[in-house]
Coordinates of C-alpha atoms and ligand atoms in Angstrom, one line a residue:
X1 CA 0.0 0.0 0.0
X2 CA 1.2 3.7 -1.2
X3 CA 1.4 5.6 2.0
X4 CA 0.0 9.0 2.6
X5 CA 1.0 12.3 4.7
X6 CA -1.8 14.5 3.8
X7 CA -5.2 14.2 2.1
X8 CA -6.8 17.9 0.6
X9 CA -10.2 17.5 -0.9
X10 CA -8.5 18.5 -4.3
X11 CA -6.8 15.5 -4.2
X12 CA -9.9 13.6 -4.0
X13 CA -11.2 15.3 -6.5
X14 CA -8.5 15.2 -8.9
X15 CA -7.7 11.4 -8.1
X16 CA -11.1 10.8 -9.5
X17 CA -10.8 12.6 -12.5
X18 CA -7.8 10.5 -13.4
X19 CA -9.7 7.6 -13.1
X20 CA -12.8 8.0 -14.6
X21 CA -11.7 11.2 -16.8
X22 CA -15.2 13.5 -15.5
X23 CA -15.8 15.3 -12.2
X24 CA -17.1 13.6 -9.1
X25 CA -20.5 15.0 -8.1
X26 CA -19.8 15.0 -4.1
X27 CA -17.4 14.1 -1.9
X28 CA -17.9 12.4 1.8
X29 CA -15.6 12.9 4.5
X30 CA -15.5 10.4 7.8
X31 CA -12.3 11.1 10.6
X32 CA -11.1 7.9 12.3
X33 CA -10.8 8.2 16.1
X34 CA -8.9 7.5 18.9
X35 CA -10.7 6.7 22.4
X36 CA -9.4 8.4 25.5
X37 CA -11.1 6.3 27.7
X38 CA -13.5 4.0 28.3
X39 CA -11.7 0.5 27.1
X40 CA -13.7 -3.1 26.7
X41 CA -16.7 -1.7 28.4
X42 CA -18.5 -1.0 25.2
X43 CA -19.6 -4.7 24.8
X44 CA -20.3 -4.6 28.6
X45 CA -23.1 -2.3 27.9
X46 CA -20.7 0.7 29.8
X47 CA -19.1 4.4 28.6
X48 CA -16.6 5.1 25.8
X49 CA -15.1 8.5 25.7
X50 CA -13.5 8.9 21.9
X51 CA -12.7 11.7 19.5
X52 CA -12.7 11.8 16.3
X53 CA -8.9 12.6 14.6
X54 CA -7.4 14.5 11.4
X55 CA -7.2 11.7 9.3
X56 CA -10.3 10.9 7.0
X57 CA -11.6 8.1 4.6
X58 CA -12.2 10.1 1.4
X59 CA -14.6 8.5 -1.3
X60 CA -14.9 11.1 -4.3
X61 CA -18.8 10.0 -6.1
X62 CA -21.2 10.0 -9.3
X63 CA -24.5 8.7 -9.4
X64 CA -24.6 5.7 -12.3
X65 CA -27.9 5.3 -14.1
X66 CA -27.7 1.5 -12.9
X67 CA -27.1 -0.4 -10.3
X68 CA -23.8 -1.3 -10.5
X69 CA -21.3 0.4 -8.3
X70 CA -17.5 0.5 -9.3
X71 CA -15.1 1.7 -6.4
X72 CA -11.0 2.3 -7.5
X73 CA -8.7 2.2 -4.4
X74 CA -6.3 4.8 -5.0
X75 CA -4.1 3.8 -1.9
X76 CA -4.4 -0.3 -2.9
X77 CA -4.7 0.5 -7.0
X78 CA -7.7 -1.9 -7.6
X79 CA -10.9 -1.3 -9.2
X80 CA -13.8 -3.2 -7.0
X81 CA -17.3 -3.9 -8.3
X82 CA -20.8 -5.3 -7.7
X83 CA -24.4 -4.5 -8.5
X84 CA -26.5 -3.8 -5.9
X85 CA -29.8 -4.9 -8.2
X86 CA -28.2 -8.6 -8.4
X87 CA -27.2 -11.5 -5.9
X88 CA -24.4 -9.9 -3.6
X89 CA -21.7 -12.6 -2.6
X90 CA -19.2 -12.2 0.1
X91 CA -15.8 -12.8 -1.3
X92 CA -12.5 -12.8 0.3
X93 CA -12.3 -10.3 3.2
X94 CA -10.6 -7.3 1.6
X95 CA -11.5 -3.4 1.9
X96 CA -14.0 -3.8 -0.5
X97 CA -16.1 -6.1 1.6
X98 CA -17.3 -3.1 4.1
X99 CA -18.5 -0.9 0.8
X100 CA -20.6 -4.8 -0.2
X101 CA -21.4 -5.0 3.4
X102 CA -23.2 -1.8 3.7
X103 CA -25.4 -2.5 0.7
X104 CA -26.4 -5.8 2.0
X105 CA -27.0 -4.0 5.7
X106 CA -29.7 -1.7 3.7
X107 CA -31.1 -3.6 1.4
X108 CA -32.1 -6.6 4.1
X109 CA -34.1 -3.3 5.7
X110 CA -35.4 -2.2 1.8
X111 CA -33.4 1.2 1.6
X112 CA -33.5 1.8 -2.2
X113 CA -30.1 1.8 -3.4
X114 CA -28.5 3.2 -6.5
X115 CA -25.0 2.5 -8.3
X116 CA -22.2 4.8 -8.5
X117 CA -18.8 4.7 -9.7
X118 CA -16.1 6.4 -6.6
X119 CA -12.4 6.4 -5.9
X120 CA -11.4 5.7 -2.2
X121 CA -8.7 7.6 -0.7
X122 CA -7.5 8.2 2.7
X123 CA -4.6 8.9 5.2
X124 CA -5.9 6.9 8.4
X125 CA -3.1 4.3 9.2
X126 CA -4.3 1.1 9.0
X127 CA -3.6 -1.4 11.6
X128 CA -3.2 1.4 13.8
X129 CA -6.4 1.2 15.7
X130 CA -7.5 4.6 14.6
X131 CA -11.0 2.8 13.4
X132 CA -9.7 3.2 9.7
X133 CA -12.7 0.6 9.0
X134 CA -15.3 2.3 10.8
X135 CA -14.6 5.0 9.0
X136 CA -14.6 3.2 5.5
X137 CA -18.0 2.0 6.6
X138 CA -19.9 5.4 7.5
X139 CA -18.4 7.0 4.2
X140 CA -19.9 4.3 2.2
X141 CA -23.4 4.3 4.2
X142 CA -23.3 8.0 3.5
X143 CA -22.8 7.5 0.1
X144 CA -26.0 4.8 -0.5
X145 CA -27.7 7.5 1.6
X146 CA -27.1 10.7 -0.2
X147 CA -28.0 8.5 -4.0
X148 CA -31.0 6.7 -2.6
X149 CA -32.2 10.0 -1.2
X150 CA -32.8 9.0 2.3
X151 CA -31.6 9.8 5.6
X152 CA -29.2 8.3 8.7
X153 CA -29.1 9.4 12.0
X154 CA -25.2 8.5 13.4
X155 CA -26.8 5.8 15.1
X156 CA -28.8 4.2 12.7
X157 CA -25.4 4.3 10.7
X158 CA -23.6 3.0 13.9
X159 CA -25.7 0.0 14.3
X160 CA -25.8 -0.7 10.8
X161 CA -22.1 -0.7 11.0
X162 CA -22.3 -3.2 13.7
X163 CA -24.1 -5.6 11.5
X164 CA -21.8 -5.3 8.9
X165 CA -18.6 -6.1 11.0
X166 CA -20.7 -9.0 13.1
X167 CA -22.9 -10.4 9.9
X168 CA -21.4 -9.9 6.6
X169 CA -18.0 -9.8 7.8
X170 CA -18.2 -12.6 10.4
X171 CA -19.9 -14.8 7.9
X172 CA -17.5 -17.7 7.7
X173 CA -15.4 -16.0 10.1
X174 CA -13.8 -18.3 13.7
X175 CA -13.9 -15.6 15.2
X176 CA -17.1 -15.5 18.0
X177 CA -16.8 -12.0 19.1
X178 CA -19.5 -9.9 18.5
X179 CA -18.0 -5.7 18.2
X180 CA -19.5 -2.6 19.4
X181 CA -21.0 0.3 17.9
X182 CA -19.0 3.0 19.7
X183 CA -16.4 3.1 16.3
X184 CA -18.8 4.1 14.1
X185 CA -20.9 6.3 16.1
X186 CA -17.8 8.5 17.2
X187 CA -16.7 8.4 13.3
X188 CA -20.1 9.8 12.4
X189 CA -20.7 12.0 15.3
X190 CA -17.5 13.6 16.0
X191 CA -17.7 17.3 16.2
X192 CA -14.6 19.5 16.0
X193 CA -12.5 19.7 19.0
X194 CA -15.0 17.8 21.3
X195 CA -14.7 14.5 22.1
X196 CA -18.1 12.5 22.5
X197 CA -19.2 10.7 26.0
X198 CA -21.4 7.3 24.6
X199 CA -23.4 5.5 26.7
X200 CA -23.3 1.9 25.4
X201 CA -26.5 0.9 26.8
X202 CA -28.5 3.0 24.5
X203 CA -26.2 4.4 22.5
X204 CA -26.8 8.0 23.5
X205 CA -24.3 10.5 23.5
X206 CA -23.0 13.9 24.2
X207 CA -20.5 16.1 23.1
X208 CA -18.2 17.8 25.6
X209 CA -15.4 20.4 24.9
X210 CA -11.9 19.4 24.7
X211 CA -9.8 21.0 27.1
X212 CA -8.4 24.2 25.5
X213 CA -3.8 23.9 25.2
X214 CA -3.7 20.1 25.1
X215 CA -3.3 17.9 22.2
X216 CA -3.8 13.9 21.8
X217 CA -0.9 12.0 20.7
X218 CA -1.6 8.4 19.0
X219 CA 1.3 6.2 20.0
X220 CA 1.1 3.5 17.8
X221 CA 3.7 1.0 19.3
X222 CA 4.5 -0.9 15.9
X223 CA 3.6 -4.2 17.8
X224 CA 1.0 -6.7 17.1
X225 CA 0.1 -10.0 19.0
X226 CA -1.4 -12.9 17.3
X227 CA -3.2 -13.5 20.3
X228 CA -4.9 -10.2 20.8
X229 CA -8.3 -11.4 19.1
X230 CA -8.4 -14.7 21.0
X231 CA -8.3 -12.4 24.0
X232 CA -10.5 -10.3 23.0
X233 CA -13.1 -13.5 22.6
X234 CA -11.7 -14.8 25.9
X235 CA -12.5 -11.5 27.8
X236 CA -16.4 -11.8 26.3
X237 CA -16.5 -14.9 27.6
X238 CA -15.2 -14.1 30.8
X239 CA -17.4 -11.1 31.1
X240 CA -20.3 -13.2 30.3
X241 CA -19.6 -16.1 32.5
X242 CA -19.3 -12.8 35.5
X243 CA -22.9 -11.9 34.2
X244 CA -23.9 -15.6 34.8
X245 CA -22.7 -15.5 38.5
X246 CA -23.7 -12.3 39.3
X247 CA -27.1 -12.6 38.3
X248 CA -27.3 -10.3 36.0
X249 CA -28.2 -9.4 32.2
X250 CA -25.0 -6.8 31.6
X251 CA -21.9 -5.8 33.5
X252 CA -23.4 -2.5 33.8
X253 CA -26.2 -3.6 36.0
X254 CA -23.2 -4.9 38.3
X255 CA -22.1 -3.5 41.4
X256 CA -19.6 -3.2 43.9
X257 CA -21.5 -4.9 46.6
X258 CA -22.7 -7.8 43.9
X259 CA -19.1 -8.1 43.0
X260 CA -17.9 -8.5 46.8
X261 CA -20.7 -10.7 47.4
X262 CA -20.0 -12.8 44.2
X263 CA -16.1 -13.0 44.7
X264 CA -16.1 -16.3 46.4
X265 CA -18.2 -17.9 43.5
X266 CA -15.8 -16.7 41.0
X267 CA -11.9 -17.3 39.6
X268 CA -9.9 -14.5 40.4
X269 CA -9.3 -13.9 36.9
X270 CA -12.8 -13.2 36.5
X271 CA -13.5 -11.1 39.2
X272 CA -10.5 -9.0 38.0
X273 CA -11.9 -8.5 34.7
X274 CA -15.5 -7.2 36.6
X275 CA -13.2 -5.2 38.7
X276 CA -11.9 -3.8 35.7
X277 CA -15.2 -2.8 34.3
X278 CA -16.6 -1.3 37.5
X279 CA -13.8 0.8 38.2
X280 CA -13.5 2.0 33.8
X281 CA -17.4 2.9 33.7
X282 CA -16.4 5.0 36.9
X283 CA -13.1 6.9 35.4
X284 CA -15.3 7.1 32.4
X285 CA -17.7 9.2 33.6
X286 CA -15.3 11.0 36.0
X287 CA -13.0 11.9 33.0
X288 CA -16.3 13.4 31.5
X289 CA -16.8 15.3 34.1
X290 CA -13.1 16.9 34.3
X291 CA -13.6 18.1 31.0
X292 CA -16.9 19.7 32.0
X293 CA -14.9 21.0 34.9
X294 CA -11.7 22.0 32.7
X295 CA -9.8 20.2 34.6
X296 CA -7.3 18.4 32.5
X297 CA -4.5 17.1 35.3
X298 CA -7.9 15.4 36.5
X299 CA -8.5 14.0 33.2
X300 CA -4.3 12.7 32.8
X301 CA -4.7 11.3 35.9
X302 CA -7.5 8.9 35.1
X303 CA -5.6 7.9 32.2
X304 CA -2.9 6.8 33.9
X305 CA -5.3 4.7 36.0
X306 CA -6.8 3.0 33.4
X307 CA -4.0 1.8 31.9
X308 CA -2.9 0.2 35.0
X309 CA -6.0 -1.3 35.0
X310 CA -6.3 -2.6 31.9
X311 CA -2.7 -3.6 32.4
X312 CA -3.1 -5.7 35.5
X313 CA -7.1 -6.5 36.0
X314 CA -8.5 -6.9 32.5
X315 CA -5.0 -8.0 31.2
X316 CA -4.6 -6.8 27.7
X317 CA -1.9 -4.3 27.8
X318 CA 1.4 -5.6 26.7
X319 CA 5.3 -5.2 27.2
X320 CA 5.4 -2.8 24.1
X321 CA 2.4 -0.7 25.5
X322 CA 3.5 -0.3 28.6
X323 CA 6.4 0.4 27.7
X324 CA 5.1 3.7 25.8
X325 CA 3.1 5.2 28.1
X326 CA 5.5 5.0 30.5
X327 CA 7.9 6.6 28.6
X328 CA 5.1 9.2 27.6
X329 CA 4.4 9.9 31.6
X330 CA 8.1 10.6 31.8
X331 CA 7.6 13.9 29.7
X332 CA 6.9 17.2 31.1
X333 CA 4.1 18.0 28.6
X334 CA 2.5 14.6 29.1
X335 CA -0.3 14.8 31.2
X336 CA -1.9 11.3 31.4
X337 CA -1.4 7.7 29.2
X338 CA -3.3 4.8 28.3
X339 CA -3.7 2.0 25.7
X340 CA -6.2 2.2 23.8
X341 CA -8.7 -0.5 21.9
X342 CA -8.5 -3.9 21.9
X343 CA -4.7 -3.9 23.3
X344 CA -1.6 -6.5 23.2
X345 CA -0.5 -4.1 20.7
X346 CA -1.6 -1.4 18.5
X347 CA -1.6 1.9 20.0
X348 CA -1.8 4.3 23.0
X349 CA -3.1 7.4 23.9
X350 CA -1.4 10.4 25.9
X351 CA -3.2 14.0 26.6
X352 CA -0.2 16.8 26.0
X353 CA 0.0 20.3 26.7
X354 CA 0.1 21.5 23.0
X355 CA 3.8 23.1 23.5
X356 CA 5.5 19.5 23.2
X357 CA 7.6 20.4 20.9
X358 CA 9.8 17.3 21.2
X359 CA 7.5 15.0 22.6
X360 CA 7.8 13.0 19.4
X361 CA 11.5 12.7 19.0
X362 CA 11.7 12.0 23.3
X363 CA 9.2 9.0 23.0
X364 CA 10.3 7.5 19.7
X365 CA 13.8 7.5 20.9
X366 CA 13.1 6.0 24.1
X367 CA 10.9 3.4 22.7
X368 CA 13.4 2.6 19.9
X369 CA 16.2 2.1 22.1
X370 CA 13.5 0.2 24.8
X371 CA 12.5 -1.9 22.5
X372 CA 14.0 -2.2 19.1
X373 CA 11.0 -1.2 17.0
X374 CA 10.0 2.2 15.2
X375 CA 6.9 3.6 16.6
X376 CA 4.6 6.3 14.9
X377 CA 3.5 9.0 16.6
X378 CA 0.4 11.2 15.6
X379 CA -0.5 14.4 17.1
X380 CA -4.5 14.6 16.9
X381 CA -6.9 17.3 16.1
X382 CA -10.7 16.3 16.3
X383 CA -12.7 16.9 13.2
X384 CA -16.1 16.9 12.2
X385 CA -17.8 13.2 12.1
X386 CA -18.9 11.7 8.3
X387 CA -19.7 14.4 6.2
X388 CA -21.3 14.6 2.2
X389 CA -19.7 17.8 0.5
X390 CA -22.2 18.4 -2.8
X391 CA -19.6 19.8 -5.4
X392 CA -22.1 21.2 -8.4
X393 CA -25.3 21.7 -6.4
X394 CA -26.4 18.6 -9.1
X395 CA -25.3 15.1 -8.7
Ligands
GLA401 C1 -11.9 -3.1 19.7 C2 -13.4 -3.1 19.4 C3 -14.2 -2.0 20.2 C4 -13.9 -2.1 21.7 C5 -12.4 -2.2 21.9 C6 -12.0 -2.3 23.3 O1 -11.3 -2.0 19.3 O2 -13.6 -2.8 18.0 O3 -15.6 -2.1 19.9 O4 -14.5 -3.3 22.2 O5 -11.7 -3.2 21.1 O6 -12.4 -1.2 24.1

């Protein structure tokens, strides 16, 4: 894949001239996001805190007078397509099976859908757990949205994300887990320099300033561990075994007192994990409320706690992650760190004061000689969730 620094709307524009030699009618827009806190709670029916980032999935459109619908991928330089009028197939699981996926999500609830011919760019790293696929997956609901001439609230497009990662993607697939919604809502949802507080429960949300002089810095750690998705199934298990004990439908009808109570019936590795999402919903919330309060040290603070957390009750941090935010705490701009996502790999999270100027080179050298591997760091702005830009008032 052809990597890419920064994506203008010209670009987009341009890169679908060359392709199919006439003018794209609109352009949509989706960020992909980090989450500041709030980690493996989202399938416990708990609170996410994310933002959305500076990076986008670009698709530049024009309506077709069929139904076919022809996608290039500038960045992976293939030409995709399928008709949505006909039988759709899954294939092998490549990019082009979210755009399929969100066709098949609407037309099993009888949206009317309409073909197009797009090029698909972007500058989200991939692998990076900046929800790259989310975002792929609200720009291309968008897109049947804006032709087909009906409307999507973010979380009708969140859940009918969900079905495509769960239904269309799982099909075939070992793994059991079932993901949340909170990627695509955030990536739909996202407002500029907010970040968004989701309740998982029933997906409601609200937007709360991000504290004014700080900036977020994605530490990806340039690690991956085979057995991060196992985990990730184990820890569903594991959280619904705690359900089973506890008497209960969700972890977030848990409490303390049912937790103390339930300890004896449990293995410690289990009640750890509850621990875990007891004590996250909590930060959660109180990191919320530090940014109501503008009270960023607050917000660091909790950070810092959940990784620890994470590290040692719900136990999917890593040597390379912690690792990182360690060496992140160790700088005078740094004001809290934390894995983020699914963890044993991928990336962290750190809140700065903007005036960092060497944050980057301090970590990356640190981490290099630490560990041996290159990280990439990203300094993140939050931009506006999924967004259709009509270019000639006429598709
Ligand atoms: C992955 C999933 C999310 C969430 C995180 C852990 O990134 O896609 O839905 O469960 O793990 O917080």
């Amino acid at each position: 894949m052809k990597k890419r620094e920064i994506l203008t709307k010209n670009e987009v524009i341009e890169g679908f001239r060359e392709h199919f030699k006439v003018a794209p009618g609109f352009l949509v827009r989706t960020p992909g996001r980090v989450n500041l806190m709030g980690d493996h709670t989202d399938y416990n029916g708990g609170f996410v805190l994310p933002m959305t980032i500076d990076k986008a999935v670009w698709m530049g459109v024009r309506q077709r007078g069929d139904g076919v619908v022809r996608i290039y991928s500038v960045d992976y330089e293939g030409e995709c397509r399928f008709d949505v009028h006909g039988e759709l197939k899954k294939d092998q699981n490549t990019w082009f099976e979210y755009i399929k996926g969100c066709a098949w999500a609407l037309l099993q609830k009888n949206f009317p859908l309409s073909g197009f011919d797009a090029v698909l760019m972007g500058d989200v790293p991939q692998g990076s757990g900046l929800s790259s696929s989310a975002a792929l997956e609200v720009t291309s609901l968008l897109v049947f949205a804006e032709l087909g001439g009906f409307e999507l609230s973010a979380t009708d497009i969140a859940r009918l994300g969900q079905e495509v990662e769960n239904q269309w993607l799982g099909l075939g697939s070992k793994l059991e887990s079932k993901f949340g919604v909170t990627d695509q809502l955030i990536c739909a949802a996202g407002q500029a320099d907010k970040a968004l507080l989701i309740d998982c429960n029933d997906l409601e949300y609200r937007p709360l300033d991000l504290p004014e002089g700080t900036v977020a810095a994605v530490l990806d750690t340039a690690a991956h561990h085979s057995v991060a998705s196992a985990v990730y199934n184990e820890r569903q298990e594991q959280c619904q075994a705690a359900c089973k004990i506890l008497g209960v439908s969700s972890l977030r009808n848990a409490t303390q007192e049912m937790l103390d109570a339930g300890k004896k019936n449990m293995p410690d590795a289990v009640f750890r994990r509850v621990r875990h999402i007891l004590s996250e919903n909590l930060r959660t919330r109180a990191a919320a409320a530090a940014l109501r309060e503008k009270t960023p040290d607050v917000f660091g603070k909790l950070m810092d706690e959940s990784h620890f957390s994470l590290q040692y009750d719900f136990e999917v941090s890593c040597f390379e992650l912690d690792t990182i935010t360690s060496i992140a705490r160790g700088h005078s701009a740094c004001l809290g760190a934390r894995m983020t996502g699914k963890g044993l790999g991928g990336s962290a999270v750190a809140l700065l004061y903007t005036e960092a100027d060497d944050f980057t080179d301090y970590v990356s050298k640190h981490y290099r000689q630490q560990t041996g591997r290159f990280p990439n760091i990203t300094l993140c702005r939050a931009t506006e969730g999924g967004r259709v830009e009509k270019l000639q008032g006429k598709i």
